[in-house]
CSV table of C-alpha atoms in Angstrom, one decimal:
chain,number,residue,atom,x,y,z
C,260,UNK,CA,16.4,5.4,-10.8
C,261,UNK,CA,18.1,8.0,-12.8
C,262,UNK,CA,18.2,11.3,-10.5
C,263,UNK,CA,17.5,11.4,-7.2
C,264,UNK,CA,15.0,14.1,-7.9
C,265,UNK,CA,13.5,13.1,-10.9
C,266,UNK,CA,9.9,13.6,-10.2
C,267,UNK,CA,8.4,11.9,-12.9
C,268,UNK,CA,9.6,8.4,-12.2
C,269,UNK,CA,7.9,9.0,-8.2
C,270,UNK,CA,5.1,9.8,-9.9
C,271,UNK,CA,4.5,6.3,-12.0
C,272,UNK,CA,2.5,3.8,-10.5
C,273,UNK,CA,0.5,0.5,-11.8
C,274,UNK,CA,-2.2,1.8,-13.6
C,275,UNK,CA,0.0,2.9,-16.1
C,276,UNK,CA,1.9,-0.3,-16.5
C,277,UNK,CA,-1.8,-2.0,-17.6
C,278,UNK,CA,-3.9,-1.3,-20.5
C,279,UNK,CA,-7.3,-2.8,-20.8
C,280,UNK,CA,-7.3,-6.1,-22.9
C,281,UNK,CA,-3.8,-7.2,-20.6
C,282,UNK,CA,-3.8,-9.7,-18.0
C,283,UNK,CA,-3.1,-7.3,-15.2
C,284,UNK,CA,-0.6,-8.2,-13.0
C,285,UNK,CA,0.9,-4.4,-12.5
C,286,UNK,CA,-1.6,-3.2,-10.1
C,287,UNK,CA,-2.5,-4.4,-6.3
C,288,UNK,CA,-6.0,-4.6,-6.4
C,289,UNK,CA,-7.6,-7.9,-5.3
C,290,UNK,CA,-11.0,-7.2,-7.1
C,291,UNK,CA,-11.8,-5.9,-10.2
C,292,UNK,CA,-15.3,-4.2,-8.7
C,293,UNK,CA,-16.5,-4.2,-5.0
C,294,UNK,CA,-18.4,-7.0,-3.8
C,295,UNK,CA,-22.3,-7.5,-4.1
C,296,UNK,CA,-22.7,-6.8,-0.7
C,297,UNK,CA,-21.1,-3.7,-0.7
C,298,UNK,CA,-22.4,-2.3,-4.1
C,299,UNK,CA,-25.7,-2.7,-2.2
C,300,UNK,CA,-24.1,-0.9,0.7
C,301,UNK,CA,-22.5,2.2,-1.8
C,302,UNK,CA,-25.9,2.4,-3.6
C,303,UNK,CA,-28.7,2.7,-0.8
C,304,UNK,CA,-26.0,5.9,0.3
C,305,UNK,CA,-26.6,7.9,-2.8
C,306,UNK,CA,-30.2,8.7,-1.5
C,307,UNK,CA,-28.0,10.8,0.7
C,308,UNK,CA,-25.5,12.4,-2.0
C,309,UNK,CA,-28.0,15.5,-2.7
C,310,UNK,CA,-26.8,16.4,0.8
C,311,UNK,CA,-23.5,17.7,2.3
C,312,UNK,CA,-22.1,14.9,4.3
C,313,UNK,CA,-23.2,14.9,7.8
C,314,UNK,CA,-22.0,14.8,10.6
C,315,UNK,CA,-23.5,11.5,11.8
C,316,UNK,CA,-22.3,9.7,8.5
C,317,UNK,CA,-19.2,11.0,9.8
C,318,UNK,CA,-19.4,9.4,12.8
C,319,UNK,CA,-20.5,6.4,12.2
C,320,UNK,CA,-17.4,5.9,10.0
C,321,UNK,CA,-14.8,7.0,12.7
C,322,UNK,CA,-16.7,4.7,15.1
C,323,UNK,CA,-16.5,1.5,13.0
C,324,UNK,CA,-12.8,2.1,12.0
C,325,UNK,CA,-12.0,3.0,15.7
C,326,UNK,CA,-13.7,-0.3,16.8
C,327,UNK,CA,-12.2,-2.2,14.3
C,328,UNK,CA,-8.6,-1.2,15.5
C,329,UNK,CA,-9.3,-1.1,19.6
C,330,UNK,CA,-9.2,2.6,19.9
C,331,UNK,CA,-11.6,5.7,19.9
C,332,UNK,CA,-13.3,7.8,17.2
C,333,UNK,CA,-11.3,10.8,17.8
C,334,UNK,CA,-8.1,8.8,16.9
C,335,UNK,CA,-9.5,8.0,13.6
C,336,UNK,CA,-9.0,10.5,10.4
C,337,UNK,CA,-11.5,9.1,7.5
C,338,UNK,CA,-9.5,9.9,4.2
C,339,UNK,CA,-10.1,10.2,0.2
C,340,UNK,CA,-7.4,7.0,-0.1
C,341,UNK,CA,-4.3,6.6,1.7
C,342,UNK,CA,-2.8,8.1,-0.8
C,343,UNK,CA,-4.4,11.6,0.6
C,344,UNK,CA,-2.3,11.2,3.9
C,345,UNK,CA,1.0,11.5,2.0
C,346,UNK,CA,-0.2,14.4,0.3
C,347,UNK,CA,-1.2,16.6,3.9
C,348,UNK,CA,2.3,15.3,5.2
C,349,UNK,CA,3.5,18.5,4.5
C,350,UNK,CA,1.1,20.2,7.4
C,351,UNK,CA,3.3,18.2,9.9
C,352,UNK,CA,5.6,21.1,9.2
C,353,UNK,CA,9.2,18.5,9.1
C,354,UNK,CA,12.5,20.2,9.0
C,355,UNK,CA,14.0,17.0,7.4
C,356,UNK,CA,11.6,13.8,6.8
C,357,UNK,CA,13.3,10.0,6.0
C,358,UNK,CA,11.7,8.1,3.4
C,359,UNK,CA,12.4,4.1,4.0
C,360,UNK,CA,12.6,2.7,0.6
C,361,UNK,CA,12.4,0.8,-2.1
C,362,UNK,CA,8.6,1.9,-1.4
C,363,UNK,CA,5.4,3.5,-2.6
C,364,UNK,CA,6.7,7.3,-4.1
C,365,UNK,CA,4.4,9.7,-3.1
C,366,UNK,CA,5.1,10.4,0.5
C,367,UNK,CA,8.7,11.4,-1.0
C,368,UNK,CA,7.0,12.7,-4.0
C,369,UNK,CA,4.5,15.1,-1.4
C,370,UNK,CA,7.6,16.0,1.2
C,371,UNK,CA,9.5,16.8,-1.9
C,372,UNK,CA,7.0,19.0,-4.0
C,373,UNK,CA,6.3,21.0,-0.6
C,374,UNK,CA,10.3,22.1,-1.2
C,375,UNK,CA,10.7,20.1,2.3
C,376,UNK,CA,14.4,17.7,2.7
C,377,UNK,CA,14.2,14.4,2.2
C,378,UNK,CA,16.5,11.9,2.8
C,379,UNK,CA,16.4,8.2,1.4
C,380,UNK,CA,17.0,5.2,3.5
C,381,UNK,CA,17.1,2.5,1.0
C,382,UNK,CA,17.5,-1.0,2.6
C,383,UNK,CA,20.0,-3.3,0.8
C,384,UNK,CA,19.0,-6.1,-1.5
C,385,UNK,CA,21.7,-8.4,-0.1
C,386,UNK,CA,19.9,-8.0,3.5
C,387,UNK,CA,16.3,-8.6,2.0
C,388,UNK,CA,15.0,-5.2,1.9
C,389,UNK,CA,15.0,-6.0,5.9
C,390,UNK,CA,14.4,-2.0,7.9
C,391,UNK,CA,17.4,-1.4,9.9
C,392,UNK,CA,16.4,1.6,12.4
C,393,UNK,CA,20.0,2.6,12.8
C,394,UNK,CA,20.2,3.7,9.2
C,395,UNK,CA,17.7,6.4,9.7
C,396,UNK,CA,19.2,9.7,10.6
C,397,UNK,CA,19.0,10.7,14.0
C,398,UNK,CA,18.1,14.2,13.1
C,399,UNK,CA,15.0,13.5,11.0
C,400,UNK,CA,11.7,14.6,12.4
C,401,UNK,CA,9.1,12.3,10.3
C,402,UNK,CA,10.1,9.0,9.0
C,403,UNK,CA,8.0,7.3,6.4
C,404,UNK,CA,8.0,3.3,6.3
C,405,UNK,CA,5.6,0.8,4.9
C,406,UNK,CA,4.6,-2.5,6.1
C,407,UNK,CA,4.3,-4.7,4.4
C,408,UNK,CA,6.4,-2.4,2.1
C,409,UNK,CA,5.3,-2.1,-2.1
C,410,UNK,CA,7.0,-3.4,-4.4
C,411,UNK,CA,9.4,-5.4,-1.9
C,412,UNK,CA,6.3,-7.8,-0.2
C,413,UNK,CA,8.6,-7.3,3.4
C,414,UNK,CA,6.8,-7.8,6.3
C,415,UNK,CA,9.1,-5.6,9.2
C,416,UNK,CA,8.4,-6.5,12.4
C,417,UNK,CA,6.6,-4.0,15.0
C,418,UNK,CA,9.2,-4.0,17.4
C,419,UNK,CA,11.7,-2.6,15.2
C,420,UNK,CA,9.2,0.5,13.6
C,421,UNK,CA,8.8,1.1,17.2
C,422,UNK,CA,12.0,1.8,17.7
C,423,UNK,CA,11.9,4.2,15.1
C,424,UNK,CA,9.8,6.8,17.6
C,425,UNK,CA,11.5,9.3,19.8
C,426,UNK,CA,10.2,13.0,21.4
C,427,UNK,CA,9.8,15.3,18.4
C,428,UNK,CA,9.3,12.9,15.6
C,429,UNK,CA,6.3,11.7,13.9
C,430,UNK,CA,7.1,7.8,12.2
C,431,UNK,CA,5.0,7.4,9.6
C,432,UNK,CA,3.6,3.6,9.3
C,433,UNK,CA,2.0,2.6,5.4
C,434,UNK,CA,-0.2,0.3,6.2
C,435,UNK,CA,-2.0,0.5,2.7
C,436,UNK,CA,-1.9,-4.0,2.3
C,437,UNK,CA,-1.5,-4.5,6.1
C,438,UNK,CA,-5.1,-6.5,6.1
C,439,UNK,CA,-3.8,-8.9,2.9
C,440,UNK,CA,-1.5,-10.5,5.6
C,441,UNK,CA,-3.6,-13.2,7.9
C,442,UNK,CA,-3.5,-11.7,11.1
C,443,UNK,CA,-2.2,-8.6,10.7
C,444,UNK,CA,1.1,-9.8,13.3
C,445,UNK,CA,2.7,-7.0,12.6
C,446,UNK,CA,0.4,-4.0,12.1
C,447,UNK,CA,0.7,-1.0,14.8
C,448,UNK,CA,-2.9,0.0,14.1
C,449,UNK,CA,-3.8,-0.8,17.3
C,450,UNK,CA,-0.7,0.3,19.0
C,451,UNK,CA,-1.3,4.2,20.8
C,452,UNK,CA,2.3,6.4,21.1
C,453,UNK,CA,3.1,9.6,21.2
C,454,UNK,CA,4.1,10.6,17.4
C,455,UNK,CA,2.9,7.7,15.9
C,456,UNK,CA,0.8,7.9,12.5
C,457,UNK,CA,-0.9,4.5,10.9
C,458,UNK,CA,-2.5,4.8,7.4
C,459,UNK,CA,-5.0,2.0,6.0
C,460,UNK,CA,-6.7,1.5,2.7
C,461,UNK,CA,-9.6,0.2,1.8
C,462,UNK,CA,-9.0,0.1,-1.7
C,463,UNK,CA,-6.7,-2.4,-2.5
C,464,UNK,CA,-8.8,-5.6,-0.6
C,465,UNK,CA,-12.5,-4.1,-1.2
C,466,UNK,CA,-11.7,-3.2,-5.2
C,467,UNK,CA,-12.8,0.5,-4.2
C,468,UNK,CA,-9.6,2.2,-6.5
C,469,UNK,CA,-11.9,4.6,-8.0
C,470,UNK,CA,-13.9,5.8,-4.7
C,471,UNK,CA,-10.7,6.6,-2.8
C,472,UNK,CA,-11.5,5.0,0.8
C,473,UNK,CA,-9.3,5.0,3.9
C,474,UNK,CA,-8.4,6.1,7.2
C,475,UNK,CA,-5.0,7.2,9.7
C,476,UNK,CA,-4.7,6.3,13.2
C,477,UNK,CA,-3.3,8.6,15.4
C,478,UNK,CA,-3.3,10.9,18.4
C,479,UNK,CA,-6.3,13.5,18.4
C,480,UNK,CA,-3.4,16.2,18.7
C,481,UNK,CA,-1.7,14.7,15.8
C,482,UNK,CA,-4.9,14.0,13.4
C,483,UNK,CA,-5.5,17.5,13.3
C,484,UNK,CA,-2.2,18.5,12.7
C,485,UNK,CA,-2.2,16.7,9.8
C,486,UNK,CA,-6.1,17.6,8.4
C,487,UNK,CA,-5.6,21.0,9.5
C,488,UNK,CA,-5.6,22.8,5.9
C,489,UNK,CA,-8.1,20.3,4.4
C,490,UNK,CA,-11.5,21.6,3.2
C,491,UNK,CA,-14.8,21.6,4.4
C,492,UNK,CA,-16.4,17.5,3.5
C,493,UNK,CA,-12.7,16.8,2.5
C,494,UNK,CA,-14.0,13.2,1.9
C,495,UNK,CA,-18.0,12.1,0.3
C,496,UNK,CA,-21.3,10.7,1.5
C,497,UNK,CA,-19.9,7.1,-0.5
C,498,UNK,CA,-16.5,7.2,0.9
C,499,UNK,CA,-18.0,7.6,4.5
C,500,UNK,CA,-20.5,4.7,3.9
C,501,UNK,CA,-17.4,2.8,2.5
C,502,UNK,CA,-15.3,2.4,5.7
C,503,UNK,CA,-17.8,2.1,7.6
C,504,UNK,CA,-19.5,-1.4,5.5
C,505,UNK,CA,-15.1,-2.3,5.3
C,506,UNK,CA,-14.5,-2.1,9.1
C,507,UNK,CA,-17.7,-4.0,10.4
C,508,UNK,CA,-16.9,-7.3,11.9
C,509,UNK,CA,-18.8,-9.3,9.1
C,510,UNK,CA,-16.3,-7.3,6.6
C,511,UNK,CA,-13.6,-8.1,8.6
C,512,UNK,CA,-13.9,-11.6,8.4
C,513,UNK,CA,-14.4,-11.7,5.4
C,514,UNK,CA,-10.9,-9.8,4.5
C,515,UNK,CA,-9.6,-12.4,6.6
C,516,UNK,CA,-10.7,-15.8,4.9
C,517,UNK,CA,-9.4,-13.5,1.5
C,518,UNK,CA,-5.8,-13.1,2.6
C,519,UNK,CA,-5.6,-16.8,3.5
C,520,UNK,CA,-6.1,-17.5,0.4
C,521,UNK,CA,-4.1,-15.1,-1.1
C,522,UNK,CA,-1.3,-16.4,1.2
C,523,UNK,CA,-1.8,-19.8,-0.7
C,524,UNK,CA,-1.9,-18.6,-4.2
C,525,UNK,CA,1.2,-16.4,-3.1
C,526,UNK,CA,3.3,-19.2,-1.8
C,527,UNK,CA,2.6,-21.5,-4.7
C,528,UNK,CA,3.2,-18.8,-7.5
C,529,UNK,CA,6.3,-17.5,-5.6
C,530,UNK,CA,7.6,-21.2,-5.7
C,531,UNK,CA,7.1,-21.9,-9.4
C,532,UNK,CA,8.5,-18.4,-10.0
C,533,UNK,CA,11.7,-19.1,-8.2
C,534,UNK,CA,12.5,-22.4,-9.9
C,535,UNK,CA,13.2,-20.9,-14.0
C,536,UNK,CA,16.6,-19.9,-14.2
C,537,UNK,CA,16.9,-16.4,-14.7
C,538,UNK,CA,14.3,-15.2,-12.5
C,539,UNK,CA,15.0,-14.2,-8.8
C,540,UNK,CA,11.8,-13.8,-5.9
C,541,UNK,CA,12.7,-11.7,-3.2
C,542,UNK,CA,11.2,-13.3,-0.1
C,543,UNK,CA,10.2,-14.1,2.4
C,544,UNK,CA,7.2,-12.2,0.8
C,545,UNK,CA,4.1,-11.3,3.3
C,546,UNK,CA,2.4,-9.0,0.9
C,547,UNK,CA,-0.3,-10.2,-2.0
C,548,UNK,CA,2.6,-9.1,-4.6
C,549,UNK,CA,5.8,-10.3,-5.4
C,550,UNK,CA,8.9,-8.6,-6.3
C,551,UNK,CA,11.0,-10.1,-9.1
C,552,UNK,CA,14.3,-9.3,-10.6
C,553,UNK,CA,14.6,-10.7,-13.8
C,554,UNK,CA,17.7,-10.9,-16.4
C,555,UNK,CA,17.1,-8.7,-18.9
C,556,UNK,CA,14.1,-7.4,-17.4
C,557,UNK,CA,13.1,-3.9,-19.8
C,558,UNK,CA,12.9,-6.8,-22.5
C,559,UNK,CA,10.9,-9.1,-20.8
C,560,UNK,CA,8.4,-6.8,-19.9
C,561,UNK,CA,8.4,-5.8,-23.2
C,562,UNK,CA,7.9,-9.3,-24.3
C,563,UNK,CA,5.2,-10.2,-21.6
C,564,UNK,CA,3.1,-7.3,-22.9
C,565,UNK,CA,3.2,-8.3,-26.7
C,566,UNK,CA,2.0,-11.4,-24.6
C,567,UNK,CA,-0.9,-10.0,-23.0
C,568,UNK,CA,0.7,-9.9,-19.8
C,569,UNK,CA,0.9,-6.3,-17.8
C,570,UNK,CA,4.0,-6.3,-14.7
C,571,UNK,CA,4.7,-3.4,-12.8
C,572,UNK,CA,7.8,-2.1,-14.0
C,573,UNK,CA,10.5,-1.8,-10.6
C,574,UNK,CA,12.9,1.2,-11.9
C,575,UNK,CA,10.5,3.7,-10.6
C,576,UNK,CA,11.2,2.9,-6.8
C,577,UNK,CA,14.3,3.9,-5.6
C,578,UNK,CA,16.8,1.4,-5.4
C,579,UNK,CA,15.3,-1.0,-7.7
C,580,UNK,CA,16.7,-0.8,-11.2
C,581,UNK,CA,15.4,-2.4,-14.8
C,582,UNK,CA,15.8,-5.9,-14.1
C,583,UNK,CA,12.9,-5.5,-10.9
C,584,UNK,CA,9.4,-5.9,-11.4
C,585,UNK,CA,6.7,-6.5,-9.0
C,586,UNK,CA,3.7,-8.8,-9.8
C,587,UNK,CA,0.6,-8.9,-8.1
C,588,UNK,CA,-0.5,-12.3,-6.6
C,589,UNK,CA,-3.5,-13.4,-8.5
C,590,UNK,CA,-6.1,-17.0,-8.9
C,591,UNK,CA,-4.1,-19.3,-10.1
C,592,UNK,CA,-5.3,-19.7,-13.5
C,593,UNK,CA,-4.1,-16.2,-13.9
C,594,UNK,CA,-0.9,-16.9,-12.2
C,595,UNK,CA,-0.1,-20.0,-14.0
C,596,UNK,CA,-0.2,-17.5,-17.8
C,597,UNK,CA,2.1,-15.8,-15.7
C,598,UNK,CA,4.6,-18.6,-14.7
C,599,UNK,CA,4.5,-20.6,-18.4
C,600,UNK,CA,5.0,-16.6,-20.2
C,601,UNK,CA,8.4,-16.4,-18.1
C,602,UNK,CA,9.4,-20.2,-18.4
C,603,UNK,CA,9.1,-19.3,-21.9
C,604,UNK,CA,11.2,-16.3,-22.2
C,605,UNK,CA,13.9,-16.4,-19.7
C,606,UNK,CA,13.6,-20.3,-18.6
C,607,UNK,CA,12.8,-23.0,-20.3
C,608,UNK,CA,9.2,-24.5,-21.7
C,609,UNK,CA,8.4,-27.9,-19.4
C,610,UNK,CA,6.1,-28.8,-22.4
């Protein structure tokens, strides 16, 4: 990345790497609408859109959520997209906020835009993107790490975020693909401590990118630090209606029996990825993306494109440079245009 405050770049993000007509492989979405079941859901709630939203629909979507994670309603924040908790970071008033990266931009992008210090902690390719908490200065007052982290597909494990929390600092845990992983081993949504802040999307599994669903997990005290200059209904009728359908136990499941599949089509497109020459997978990979590094890797997106084939471009996360790219982890007749495009350009052709 070209500037350490070059706003632009943090802004970038998937979307703008597809196009319609390309095989889209740039952004993390698992569906390309919401299921049948919950488009029935979405569209039984609009009877209730010539309404504010009340206060019930309100909380009957904290409930769900709160069950969902083992905890109770009033630790449960409903938001429009994770993405909004980045943008109220700010509220939590830091003096000097840590940003673990290569990650997703906007918390930095937020923190920064606010005119509040930031300081980047980005993990080392040689050690596998792996979060060290001793790197993280000792005077910073809100840390900001994801798990599993975009682009880098790293799984960190609980114990060491964890460690990240002391009096007087708020750790900030991105959680936005936690529920792609089987399991969820490592996700602290469940976990209660004092100044720690969980955010979940319901976007990226449920294909709700243009409804803007999601939630944070956190103390009472802290929740409302951190909504405290929102506005009245800061989030819809639909949104509310959304999390609630996406955290019920059928739902659940369901997001369950998806990322084991996933975690199939991952591990056999990460394995034909890693053997053409030229083409590095940075694993062990958790996430349902994969981030590549790629000899001459501007050109060969360049080339994929002309191809039909849309990749995230990696130069926009700091500590990545041109040769990265992230791909997400699609069905494998998708994945295999993918792997024969590549063999083709920087490998060679098996046919």
């Amino acid at each position: 990345m070209s500037g350490g405050d070059d706003q632009e770049l943090l802004r970038h993000h998937g979307d703008v790497d597809a196009a319609p007509g390309l095989v889209d492989f740039a952004v993390n979405v698992r569906l390309d609408r919401p299921p049948a079941w919950l488009r029935d859901r979405l569209a039984a709630a609009l009877d209730r859109v010539g309404k504010y939203p009340s206060q019930q629909d309100q909380r009957a979507a904290q409930a769900a959520a709160a069950q969902r994670h083992g905890r109770d309603p009033e630790e449960v924040l409903i938001l429009s997209g994770a993405a909004e908790a980045f943008s109220l970071l700010p509220a939590l008033r830091p003096k000097l906020a840590a940003v673990i990266h290569p990650s997703f931009t906007e918390p930095e992008l937020a923190l920064r835009t606010a005119g509040i210090e930031v300081r980047r902690v980005v993990l080392p390719a040689e050690d596998g993107y792996r979060l060290d908490p001793r790197a993280v200065p000792e005077q910073a007052d809100l840390v900001v790490v994801g798990n599993p982290t975009n682009p880098t597909s790293v799984q960190h494990p609980a114990g060491d975020i964890r460690r990240l929390l002391r009096p007087g600092r708020v750790v900030v845990v991105d959680e936005a693909f936690a529920d792609a992983i089987p399991g969820e081993p490592q996700s602290l949504a469940g976990h209660r401590a004092d100044g720690l802040l969980v955010v979940r999307s319901l976007t990226k599994t449920w294909g709700l990118p243009g409804l803007r669903a999601g939630y944070a997990l956190g103390s009472p005290q802290l929740l409302r630090q951190l909504g405290r200059l929102r506005p009245h209904w800061p989030v819809g009728t639909l949104v509310l209606e959304a999390v609630r359908a996406c955290c019920e136990p059928a739902a659940v499941a369901e997001a369950e029996r998806a990322a084991l599949r996933t975690a199939e089509h991952r591990r056999e497109l990460a394995a034909e990825l890693a053997a053409i020459p030229g083409v590095r997978v940075v694993g062990p990979a958790h996430g349902p993306f994969l981030l590549l590094s790629v000899e001459n890797g501007e050109k060969v997106r360049g080339a994929l494109r002309e191809r039909g084939i849309a990749v995230r471009r990696g130069d926009t996360f700091p500590g990545l440079g041109t040769n990265d790219m992230r791909v997400a982890v699609r069905q494998p007749d998708q994945n295999r245009l993918l792997v024969r495009a590549l063999r083709e350009l920087v490998g060679w052709d098996e046919a």
